[in-house]
Every structure is written in C-alpha cells, then in structure tokens.
Short mmCIF file of C-alpha atoms in Angstrom, two decimals:
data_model
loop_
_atom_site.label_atom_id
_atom_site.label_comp_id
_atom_site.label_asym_id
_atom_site.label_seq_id
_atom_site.Cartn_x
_atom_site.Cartn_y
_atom_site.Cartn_z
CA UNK A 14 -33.19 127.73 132.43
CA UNK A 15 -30.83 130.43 132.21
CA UNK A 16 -31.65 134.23 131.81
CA UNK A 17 -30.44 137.96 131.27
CA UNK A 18 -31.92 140.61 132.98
CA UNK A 19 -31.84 144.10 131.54
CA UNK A 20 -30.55 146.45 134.42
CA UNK A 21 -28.81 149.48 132.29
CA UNK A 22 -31.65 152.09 132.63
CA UNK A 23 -31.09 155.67 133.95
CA UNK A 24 -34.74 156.09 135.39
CA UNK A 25 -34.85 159.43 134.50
CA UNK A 26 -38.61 160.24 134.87
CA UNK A 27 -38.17 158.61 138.74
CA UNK A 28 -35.47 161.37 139.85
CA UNK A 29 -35.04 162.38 142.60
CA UNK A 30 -34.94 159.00 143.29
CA UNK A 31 -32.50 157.72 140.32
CA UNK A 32 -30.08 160.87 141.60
CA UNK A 33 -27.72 158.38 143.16
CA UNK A 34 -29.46 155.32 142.44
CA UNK A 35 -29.82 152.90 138.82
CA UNK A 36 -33.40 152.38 138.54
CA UNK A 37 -32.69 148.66 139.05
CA UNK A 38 -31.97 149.47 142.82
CA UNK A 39 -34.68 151.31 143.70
CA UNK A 40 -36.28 150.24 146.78
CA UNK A 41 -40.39 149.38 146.88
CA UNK A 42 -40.54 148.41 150.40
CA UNK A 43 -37.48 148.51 151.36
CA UNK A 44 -35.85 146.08 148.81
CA UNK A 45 -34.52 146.76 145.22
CA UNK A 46 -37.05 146.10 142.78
CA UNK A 47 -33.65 143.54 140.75
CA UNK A 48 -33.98 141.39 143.94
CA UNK A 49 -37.87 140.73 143.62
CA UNK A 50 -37.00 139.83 139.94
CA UNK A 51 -33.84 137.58 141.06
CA UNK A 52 -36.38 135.85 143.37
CA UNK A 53 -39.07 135.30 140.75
CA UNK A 54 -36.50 133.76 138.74
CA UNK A 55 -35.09 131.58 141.48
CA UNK A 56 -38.54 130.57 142.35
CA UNK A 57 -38.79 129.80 138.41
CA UNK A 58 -36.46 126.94 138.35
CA UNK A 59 -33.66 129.50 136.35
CA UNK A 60 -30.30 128.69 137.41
CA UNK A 61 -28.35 131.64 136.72
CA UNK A 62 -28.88 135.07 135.17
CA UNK A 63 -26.34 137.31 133.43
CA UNK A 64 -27.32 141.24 134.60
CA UNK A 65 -26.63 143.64 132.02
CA UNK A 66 -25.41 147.27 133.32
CA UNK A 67 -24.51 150.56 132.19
CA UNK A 68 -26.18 153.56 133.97
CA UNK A 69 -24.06 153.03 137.76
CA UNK A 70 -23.46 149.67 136.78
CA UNK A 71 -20.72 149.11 139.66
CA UNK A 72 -23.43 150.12 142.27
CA UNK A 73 -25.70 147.20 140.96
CA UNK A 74 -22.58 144.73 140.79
CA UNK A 75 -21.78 145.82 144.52
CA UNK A 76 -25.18 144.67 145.22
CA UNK A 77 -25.35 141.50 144.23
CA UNK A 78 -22.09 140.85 146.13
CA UNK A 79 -20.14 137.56 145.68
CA UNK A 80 -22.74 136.55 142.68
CA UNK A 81 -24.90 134.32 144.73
CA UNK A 82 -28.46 135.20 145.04
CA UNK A 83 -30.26 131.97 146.87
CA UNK A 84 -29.84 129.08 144.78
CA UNK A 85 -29.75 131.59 141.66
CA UNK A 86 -25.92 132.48 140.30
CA UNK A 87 -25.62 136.00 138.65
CA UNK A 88 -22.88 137.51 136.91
CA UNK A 89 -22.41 141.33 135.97
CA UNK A 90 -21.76 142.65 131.88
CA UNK A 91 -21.04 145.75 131.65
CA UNK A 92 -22.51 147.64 128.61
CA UNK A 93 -19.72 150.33 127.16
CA UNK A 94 -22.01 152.26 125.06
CA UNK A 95 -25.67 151.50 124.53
CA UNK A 96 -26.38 148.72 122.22
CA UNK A 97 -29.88 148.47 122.73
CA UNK A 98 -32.41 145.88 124.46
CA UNK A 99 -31.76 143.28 121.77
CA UNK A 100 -27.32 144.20 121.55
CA UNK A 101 -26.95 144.07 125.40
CA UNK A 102 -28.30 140.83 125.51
CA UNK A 103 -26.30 139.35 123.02
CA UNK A 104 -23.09 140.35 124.47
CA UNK A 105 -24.49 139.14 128.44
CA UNK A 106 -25.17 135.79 126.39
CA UNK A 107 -22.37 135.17 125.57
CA UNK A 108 -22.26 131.76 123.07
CA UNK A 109 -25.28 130.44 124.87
CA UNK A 110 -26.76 127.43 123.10
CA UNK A 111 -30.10 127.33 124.58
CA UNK A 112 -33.53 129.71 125.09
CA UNK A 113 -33.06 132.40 127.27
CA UNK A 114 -35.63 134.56 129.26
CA UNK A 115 -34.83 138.33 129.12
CA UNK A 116 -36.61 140.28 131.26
CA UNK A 117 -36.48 143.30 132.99
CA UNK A 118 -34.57 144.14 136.30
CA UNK A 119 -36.76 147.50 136.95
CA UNK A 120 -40.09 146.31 136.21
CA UNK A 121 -42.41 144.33 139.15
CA UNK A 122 -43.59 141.22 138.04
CA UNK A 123 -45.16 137.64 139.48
CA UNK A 124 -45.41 136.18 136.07
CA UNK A 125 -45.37 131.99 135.58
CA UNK A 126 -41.58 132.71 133.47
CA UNK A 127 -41.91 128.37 133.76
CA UNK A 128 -45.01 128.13 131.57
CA UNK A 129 -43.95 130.84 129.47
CA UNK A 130 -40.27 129.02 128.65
CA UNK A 131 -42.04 125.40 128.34
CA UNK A 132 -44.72 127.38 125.96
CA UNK A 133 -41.76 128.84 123.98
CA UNK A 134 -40.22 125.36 123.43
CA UNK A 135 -43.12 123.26 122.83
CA UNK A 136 -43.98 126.01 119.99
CA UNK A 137 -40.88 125.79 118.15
CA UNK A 138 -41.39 129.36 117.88
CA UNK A 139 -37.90 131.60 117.69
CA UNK A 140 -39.08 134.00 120.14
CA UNK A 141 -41.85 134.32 122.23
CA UNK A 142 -43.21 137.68 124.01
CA UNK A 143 -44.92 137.68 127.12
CA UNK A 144 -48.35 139.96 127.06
CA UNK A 145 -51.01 141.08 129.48
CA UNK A 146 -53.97 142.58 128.81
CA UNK A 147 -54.24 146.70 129.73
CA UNK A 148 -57.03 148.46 131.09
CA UNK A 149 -55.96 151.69 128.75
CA UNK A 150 -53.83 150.65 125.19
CA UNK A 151 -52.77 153.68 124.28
CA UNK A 152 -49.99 153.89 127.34
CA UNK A 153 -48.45 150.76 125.68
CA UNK A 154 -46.97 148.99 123.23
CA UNK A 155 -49.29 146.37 121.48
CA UNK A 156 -49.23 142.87 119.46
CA UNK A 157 -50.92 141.99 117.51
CA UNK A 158 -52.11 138.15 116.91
CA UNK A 159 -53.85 135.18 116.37
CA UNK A 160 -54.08 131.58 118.29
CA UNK A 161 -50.51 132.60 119.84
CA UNK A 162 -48.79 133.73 116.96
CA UNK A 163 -48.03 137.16 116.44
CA UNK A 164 -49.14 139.16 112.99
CA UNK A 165 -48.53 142.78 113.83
CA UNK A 166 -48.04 145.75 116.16
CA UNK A 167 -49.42 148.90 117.10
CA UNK A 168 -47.57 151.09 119.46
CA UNK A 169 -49.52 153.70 122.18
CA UNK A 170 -52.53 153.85 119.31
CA UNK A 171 -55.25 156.28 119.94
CA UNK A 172 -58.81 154.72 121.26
CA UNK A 173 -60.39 154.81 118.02
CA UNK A 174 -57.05 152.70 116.14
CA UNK A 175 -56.92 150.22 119.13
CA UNK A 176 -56.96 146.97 117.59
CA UNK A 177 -55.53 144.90 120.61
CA UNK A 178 -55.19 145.84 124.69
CA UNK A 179 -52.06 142.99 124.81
CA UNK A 180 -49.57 144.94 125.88
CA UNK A 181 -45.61 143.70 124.98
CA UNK A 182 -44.16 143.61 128.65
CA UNK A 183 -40.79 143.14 127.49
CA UNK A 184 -40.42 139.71 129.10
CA UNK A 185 -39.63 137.03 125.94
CA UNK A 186 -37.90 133.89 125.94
CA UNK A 187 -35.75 133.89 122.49
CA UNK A 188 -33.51 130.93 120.79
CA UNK A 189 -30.43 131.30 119.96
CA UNK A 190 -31.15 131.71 116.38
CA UNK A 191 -31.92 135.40 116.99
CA UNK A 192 -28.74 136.32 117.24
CA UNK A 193 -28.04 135.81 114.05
CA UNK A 194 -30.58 139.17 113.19
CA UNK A 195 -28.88 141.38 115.77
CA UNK A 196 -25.66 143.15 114.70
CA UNK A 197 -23.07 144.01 116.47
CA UNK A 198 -21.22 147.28 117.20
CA UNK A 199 -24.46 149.33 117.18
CA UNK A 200 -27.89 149.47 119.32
CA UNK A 201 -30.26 147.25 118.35
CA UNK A 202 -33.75 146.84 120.05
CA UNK A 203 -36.00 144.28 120.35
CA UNK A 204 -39.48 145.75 119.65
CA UNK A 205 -38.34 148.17 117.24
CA UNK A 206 -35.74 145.88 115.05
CA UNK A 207 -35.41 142.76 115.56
CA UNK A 208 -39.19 141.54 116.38
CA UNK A 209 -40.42 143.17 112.60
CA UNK A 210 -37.20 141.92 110.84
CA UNK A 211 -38.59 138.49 111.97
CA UNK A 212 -42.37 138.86 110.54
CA UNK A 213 -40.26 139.96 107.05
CA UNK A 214 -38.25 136.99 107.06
CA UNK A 215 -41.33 134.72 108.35
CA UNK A 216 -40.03 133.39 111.43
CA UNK A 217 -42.25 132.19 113.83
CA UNK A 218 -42.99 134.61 116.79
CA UNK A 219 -45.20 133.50 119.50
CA UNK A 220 -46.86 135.35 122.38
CA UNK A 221 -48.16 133.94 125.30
CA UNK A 222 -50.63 136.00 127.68
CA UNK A 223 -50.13 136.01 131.40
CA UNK A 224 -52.74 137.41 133.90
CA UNK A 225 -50.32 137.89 137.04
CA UNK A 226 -49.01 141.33 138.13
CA UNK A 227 -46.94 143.21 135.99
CA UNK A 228 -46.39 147.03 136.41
CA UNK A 229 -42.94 149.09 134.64
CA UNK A 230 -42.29 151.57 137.54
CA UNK A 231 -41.19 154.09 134.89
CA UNK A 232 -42.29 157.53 137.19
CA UNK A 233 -43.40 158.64 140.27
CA UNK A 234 -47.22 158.01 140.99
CA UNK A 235 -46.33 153.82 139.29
CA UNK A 236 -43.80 153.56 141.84
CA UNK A 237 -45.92 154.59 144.59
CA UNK A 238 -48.92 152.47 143.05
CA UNK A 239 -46.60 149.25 143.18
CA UNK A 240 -45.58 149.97 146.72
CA UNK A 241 -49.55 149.96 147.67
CA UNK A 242 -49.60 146.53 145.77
CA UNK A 243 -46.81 144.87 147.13
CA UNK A 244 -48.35 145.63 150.73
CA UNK A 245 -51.86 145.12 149.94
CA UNK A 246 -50.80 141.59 148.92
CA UNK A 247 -51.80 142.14 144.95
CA UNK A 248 -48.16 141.14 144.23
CA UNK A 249 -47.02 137.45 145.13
CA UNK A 250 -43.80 138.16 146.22
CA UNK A 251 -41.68 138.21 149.63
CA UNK A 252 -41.70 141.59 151.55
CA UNK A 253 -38.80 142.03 153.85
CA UNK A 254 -39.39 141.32 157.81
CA UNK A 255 -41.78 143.43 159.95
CA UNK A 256 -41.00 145.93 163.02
CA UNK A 257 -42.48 144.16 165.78
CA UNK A 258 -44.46 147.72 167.19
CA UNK A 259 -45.75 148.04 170.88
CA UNK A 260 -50.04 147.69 170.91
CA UNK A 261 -50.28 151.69 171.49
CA UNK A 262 -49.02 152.57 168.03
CA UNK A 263 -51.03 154.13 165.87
CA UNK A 264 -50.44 152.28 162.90
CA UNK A 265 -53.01 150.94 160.17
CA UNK A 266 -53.20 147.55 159.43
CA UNK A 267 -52.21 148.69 155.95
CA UNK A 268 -48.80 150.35 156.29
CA UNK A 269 -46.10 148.41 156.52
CA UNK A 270 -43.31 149.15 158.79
CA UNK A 271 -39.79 147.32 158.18
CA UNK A 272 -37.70 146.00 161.19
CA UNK A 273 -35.16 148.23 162.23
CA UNK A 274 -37.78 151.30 161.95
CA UNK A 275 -38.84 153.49 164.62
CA UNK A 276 -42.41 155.63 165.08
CA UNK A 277 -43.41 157.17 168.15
CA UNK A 278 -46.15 156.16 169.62
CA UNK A 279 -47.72 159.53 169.82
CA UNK A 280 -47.44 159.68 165.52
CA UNK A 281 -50.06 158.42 163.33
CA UNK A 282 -48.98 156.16 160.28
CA UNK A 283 -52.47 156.19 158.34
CA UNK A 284 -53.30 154.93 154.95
CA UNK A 285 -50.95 152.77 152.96
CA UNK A 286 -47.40 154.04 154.86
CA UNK A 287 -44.51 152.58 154.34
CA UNK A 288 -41.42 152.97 157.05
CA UNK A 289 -38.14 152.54 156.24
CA UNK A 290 -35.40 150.14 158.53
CA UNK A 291 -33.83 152.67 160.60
CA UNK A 292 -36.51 155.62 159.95
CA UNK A 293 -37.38 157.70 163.06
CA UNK A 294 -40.70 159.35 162.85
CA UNK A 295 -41.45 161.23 165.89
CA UNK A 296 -43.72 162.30 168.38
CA UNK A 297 -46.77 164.36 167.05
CA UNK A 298 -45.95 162.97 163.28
CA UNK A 299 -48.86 162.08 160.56
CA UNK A 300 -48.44 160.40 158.10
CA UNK A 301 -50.53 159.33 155.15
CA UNK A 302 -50.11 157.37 152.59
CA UNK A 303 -46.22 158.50 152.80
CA UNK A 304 -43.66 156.38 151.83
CA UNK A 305 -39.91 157.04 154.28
CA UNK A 306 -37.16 155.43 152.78
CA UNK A 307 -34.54 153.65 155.24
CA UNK A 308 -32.36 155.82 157.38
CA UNK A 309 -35.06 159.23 156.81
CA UNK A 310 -35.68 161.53 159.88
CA UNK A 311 -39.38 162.79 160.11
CA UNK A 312 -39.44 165.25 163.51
CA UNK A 313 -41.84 166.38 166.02
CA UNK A 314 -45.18 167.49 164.44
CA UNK A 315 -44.43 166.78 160.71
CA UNK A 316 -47.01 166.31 158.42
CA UNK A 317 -46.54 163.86 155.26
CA UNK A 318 -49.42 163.10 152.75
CA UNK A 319 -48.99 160.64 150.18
CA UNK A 320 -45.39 161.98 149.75
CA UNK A 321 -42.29 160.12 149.48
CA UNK A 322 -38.88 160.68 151.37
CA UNK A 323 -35.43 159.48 150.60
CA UNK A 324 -33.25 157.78 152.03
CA UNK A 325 -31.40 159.55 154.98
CA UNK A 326 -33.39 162.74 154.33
CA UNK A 327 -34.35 164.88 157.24
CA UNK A 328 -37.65 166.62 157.82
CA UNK A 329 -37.48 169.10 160.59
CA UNK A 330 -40.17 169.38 163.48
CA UNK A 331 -43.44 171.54 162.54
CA UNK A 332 -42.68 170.80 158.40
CA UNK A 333 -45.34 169.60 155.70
CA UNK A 334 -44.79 167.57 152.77
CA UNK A 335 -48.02 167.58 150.75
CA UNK A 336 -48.79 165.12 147.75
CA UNK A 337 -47.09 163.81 145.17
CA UNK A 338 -44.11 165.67 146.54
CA UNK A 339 -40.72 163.74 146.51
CA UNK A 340 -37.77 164.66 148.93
CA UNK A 341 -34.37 163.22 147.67
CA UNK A 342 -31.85 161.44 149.91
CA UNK A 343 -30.07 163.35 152.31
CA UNK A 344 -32.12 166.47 151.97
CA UNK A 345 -32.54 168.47 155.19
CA UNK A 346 -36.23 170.18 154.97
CA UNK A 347 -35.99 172.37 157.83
CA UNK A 348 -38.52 173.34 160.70
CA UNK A 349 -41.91 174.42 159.61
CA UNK A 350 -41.09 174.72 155.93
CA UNK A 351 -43.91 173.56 153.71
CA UNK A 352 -43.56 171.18 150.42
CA UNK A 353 -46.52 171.94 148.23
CA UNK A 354 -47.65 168.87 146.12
CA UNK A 355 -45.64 167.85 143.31
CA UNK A 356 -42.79 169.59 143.99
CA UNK A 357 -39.22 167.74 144.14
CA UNK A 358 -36.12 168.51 146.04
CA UNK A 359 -33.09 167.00 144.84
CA UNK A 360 -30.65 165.25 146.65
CA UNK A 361 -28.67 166.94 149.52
CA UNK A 362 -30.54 170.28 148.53
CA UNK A 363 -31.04 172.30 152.06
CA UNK A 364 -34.67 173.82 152.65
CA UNK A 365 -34.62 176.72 154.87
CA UNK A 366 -36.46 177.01 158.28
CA UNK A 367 -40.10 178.59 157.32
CA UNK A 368 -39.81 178.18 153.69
CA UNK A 369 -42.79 177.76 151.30
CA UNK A 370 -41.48 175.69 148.28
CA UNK A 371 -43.56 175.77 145.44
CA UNK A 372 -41.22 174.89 142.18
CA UNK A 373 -38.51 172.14 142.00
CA UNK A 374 -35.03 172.61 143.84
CA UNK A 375 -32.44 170.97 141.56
CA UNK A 376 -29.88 173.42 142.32
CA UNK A 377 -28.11 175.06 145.03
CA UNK A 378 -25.51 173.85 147.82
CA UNK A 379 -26.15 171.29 149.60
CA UNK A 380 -27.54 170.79 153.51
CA UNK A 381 -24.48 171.78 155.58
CA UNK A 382 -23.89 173.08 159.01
CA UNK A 383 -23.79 176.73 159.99
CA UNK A 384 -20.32 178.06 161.19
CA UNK A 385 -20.03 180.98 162.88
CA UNK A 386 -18.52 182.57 166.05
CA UNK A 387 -20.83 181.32 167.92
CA UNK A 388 -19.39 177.39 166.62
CA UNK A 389 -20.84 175.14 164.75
CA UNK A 390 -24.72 175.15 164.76
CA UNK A 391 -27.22 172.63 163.31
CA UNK A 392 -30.03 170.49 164.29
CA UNK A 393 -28.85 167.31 165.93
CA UNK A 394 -28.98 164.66 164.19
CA UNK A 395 -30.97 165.96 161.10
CA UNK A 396 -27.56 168.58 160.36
CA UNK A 397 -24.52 167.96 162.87
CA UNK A 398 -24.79 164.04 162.27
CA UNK A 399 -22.17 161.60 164.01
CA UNK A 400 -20.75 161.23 160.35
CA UNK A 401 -20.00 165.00 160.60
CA UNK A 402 -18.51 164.75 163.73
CA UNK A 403 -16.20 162.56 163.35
CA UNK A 404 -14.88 164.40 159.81
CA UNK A 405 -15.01 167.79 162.17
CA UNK A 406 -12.24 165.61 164.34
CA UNK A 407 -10.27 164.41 161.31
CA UNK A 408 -10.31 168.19 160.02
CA UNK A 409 -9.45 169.50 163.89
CA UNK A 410 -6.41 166.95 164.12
CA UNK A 411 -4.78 168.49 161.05
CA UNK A 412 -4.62 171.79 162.13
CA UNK A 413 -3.24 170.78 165.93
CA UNK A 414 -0.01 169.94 166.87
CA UNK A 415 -0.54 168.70 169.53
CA UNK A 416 -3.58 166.46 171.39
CA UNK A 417 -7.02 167.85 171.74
CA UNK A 418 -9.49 167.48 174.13
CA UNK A 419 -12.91 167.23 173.84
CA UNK A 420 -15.55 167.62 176.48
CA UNK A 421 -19.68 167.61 176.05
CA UNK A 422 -22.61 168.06 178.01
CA UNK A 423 -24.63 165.59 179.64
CA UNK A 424 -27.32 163.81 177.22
CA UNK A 425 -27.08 160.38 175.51
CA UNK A 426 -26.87 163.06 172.10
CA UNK A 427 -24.05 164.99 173.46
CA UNK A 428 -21.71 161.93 174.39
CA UNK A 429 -22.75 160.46 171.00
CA UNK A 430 -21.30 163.19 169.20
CA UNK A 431 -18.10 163.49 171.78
CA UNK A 432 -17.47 160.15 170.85
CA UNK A 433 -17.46 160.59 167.31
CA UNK A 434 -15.65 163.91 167.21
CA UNK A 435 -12.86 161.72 169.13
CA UNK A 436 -12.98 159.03 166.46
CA UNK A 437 -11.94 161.56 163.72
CA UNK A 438 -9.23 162.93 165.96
CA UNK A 439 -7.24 159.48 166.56
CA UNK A 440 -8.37 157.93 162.93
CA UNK A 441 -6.47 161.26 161.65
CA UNK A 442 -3.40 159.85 163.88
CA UNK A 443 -3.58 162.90 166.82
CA UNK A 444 -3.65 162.43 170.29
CA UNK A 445 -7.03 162.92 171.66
CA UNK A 446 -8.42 163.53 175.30
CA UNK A 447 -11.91 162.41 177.22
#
C-alpha cells in the first residue's frame, strides 16, 4: 500500500497557532497531528507515503528528518503554486501504477485505511471515498448513495434539503486511471472536479462508511475538542510518554501531563489540562481545562480556563487567561494582566503589566526587554531569557576591544544568565572574564 498525504494547508482559521506553524505540525498533545496520521498508516500495512507541501513546506520536511518514520518511508513534494487536492496528488504520485490512499495530514483520524483499500479493490470501483456519519449535515460535505455506490452530492445543505448525514472525509483510495481526468498546470480538486466529472462519464465511484474517529481540526474550539479526545481515550492512537508527578500534585486523572513538564505542587491542573514537555506552571497556578504548549511559562498565581497557550509563551504571576482565549508562541502576558475570553494575542506580541485585553492583538512590537539607565530590566526568565543573554554578550563583544568581565549575584538564576552572557562574548571571538 502506498499513500500521499495532503500537508499544504495554511490553517488560517487556527492562527495564532498556524503564525509560525503549517497546520500539519500542529501539536494535540504534544505531537504533530502528520505524525498520528504517519502512525495510522504504518499501523495500516502502507509502506511509504509521499507528503505534499506548500504553506512552510521546509518546516514539515525538517520534521520528518532523514524520511524514515517507523517502518513507514516518506518523501517530501513540494507544491509551487496550488494545484488543488486532486493536482497535488498527481504530481506526489508520480507514475504510480497502483491504488493509492490520499488522506489528510491535518485531520485526526483512527480509521481501518486496510478495509477501506481491500474494499476499493475488491469493488473494481475507480475511486472510493471514505464517509462517516455526522451528528449535524449541514457543517459538511455529503454523498450521496446506494449499496456503496455513490449517485450524488449535496454540500453543507440546510436541515430541511438534508438528504444524507455521510459526510465526504476526504480520505479515498483512487486507481490510477484518475489521472487521466485531472489536468495539469492548473488546480484541480477532488470533490469539486474530478469526483462529478466521473458520475458524467459513468465511472464507478464507491464509498465505504467507517464508524472510527474522525474530526478536521479546521479552528479553535475542534482543536481543543480533539485534544479532550485523544486524552479521554476516544481516539485509538499513541499519546507521547507521561511526567511521572510526585503523589501531592494536584492533578486530575484527566489532564495529561507530558514528560519533561513541570507543575508545582501548590497549582491545580483541573479538568481536561494538558502540559506541555518543558512547561513550568507555578506555585499558586489553576488551571482548567487549559491546554500549555511545550516550553510555555505560567507564573505564580495565574489563572487559565479552558484557554490555550503557545509554545514558549510567558504568563506573568497574578495574570488571567479566560476562555476560548488563545496566547501565541512566545508572547509575554505580563503580571496581573487579564485575557478576556476569545480574545487572541499573536505571536511575540508583549501584554503590559495590569492590562485588560478585550479585542485581538495582531499588531505591535514584539515582547522585548526594557533598557534604560538603570540596565537592562525584565522578568527572569519570562523576558531576559538565557537566549537573550547570550545575544546581549555577542552584541557587548562587538563594541569592546578588549575582554570583558562579567560578574552576577548569588542565585542558581543569576549564574545561569552569567554563564550565558559569557557564551555570547567568546562565541563572538572576545576575551571574556569569570
């Protein structure tokens, strides 16, 4: 079995989260949504899988590394200009002389992609689309059909012209006859052209309808919904390892905390949490139904309800992040400022100490470090990072002729941040002093 996953989308409606990110990569529980897929297909018997890319493509290629996932080969192809669900997959398939399963790399799935494929071939059907049936039609994309042969479709109907609740998941196993009906040099879809130009030319198309777990994590409250899935076990798929945390944490058996995480245990992780590896969450914290993303900072006395925050983002001690409120990565939220729900701060954006934010921040400068007479002044570790220290050495060493010294007060913080500042001095090829 060989397949080609569609990875080229820009995620738009899940920004701030897509800022810096292809939807692909996006993490539910600490690992990009493309590796649960990857898995699924390993776990499927498929032997390799061509990704197609556009949107950040060489972040998703950087990801899957030397092009070994498990047992499961991948290769990257790189889509110029868009070409559509159906044109991207002709070009990833290169002269491929057998059925393929296309399916996408941002979408959560468990589905049986083995009984669907043997289905498809034992059909002798040209293409066959994988449906599941919806609780509410009009959000989708329908088929109609009869005794697994599709007739028709009906796309987001109203209640009253709902003919069907099997909803096209945009999973399908074609042969390579289709590619004949896809042309090249322009986008061509799947649903929209080349699915109807097969019911005009009477060519077989098949469905086959799955009952496992399938959700398109297309915006914010769907991505948080699959992350309360994935740890309430409705999703059969491998979450990554578990912090091993002390008896007195207060921690609810249904938040999930990865390894490499930290919570003190004088915060409260209620609800469905989820903790980021190397998240700090701090004395005096609650959280509820939050998600913190790997790397985030959450200080003394913070309160987070069913809120999500970025990777390496920074939440000052005495703040509130209220629901449905999303904090990019590496925004600095500073001490006692208050999120109200639904509001989203881009990436890097800088809330002020005491704030009230009650619209969107997409624009602005970014967190940085105040410098004044006084020095340089920032909250340690949220604003005057070791990653800023050791780029205050490199800029130091440029402007000295000679060596510099650097000297710091006692504190495990302190000689962090000596050490780093010293770093940047010799990396920038300066003499440098303990």
């Amino acid at each position: 079995m060989k397949a080609v996953i569609l990875a080229g989308g820009e995620g738009t409606r899940l920004r701030p989260l897509t800022c810096d990110l292809p939807k692909p990569l996006v993490p539910v529980c600490g690992k990009p949504v493309l590796f649960y897929i990857l898995e699924l297909l390993e776990r499927s018997g498929c032997g390799s899988a061509a990704v197609a890319v556009r949107y950040k493509g060489e972040k998703i290629e950087a990801a899957l590394g030397d092009g070994r996932y498990g047992k499961l080969r991948t290769f990257v192809s790189y889509e110029d200009e868009p070409l559509g669900t159906a044109g991207c997959v002709k070009k990833a398939a290169g002269d491929a002389g057998e059925p393929l399963v296309i399916i996408s790399g941002d979408a959560m799935c468990d589905f049986d992609l083995a009984a669907i494929y043997e289905r498809h071939i034992r059909s002798g059907a040209s293409a066959t689309i994988a449906v599941r049936s919806v609780d509410d039609p009009r959000e989708y994309g329908l088929i109609l059909g009869e005794k697994g042969e599709v007739t028709g479709f009906s796309e987001k109907p109203s209640f009253i012209n709902c003919r069907s609740d099997l909803a096209n998941t945009g999973i399908y196993v074609i042969s390579p006859e289709i590619f004949e009906l896809i042309e090249d040099g322009r986008p061509v879809d799947f649903a929209k052209d080349v699915f109807p130009e097969m019911l005009r030319r009477g060519m077989k198309l098949g469905y086959y309808e799955e009952s496992g777990y399938w959700c398109d994590i297309g915006d914010i409250a769907a991505y948080k919904r699959c992350t309360a899935d994935l740890i309430g076990g409705k999703i059969r798929a491998g979450l990554p390892e578990r912090e091993q945390l002390p008896k007195n944490c207060a921690v609810s058996g249904e938040s999930f905390v990865l390894k490499g995480a930290y919570i003190s245990p004088k915060a409260l992780a209620a609800g469905c949490s989820c903790i980021g590896a190397g998240a700090y969450i701090s004395d005096g914290a609650k959280l509820h139904n939050a998600i913190v993303m790997d790397g985030a900072f959450v200080g003394e006395g913070v309160t987070l309800n069913d809120c999500i925050i970025c990777a390496n983002a920074k939440v000052g001690g005495g703040a509130a992040v209220y629901e449905g409120a999303v904090v990019g990565e590496g925004a600095v939220i500073g001490e006692n400022a208050v999120v109200s729900g639904g509001v989203k701060i881009w990436t890097n954006k800088r809330i002020a100490r005491g704030a009230s934010v009650t619209a969107d921040v997409k624009y602005g400068s970014a967190a940085v470090p105040e410098i004044t007479e006084d020095g340089i002044c920032g909250a340690t570790n949220t604003v005057i990072t070791p990653g800023f220290a050791v780029r205050a050495g490199c800029s130091a060493a440029k402007i000295s002729e000679t060596g510099i010294a650097v000297s710091c007060s006692e504190g495990e913080a302190a000689v962090c941040l000596k050490n780093a500042v010293l770093c940047g001095i010799s990396s920038a090829g300066r003499g440098c002093y303990d």
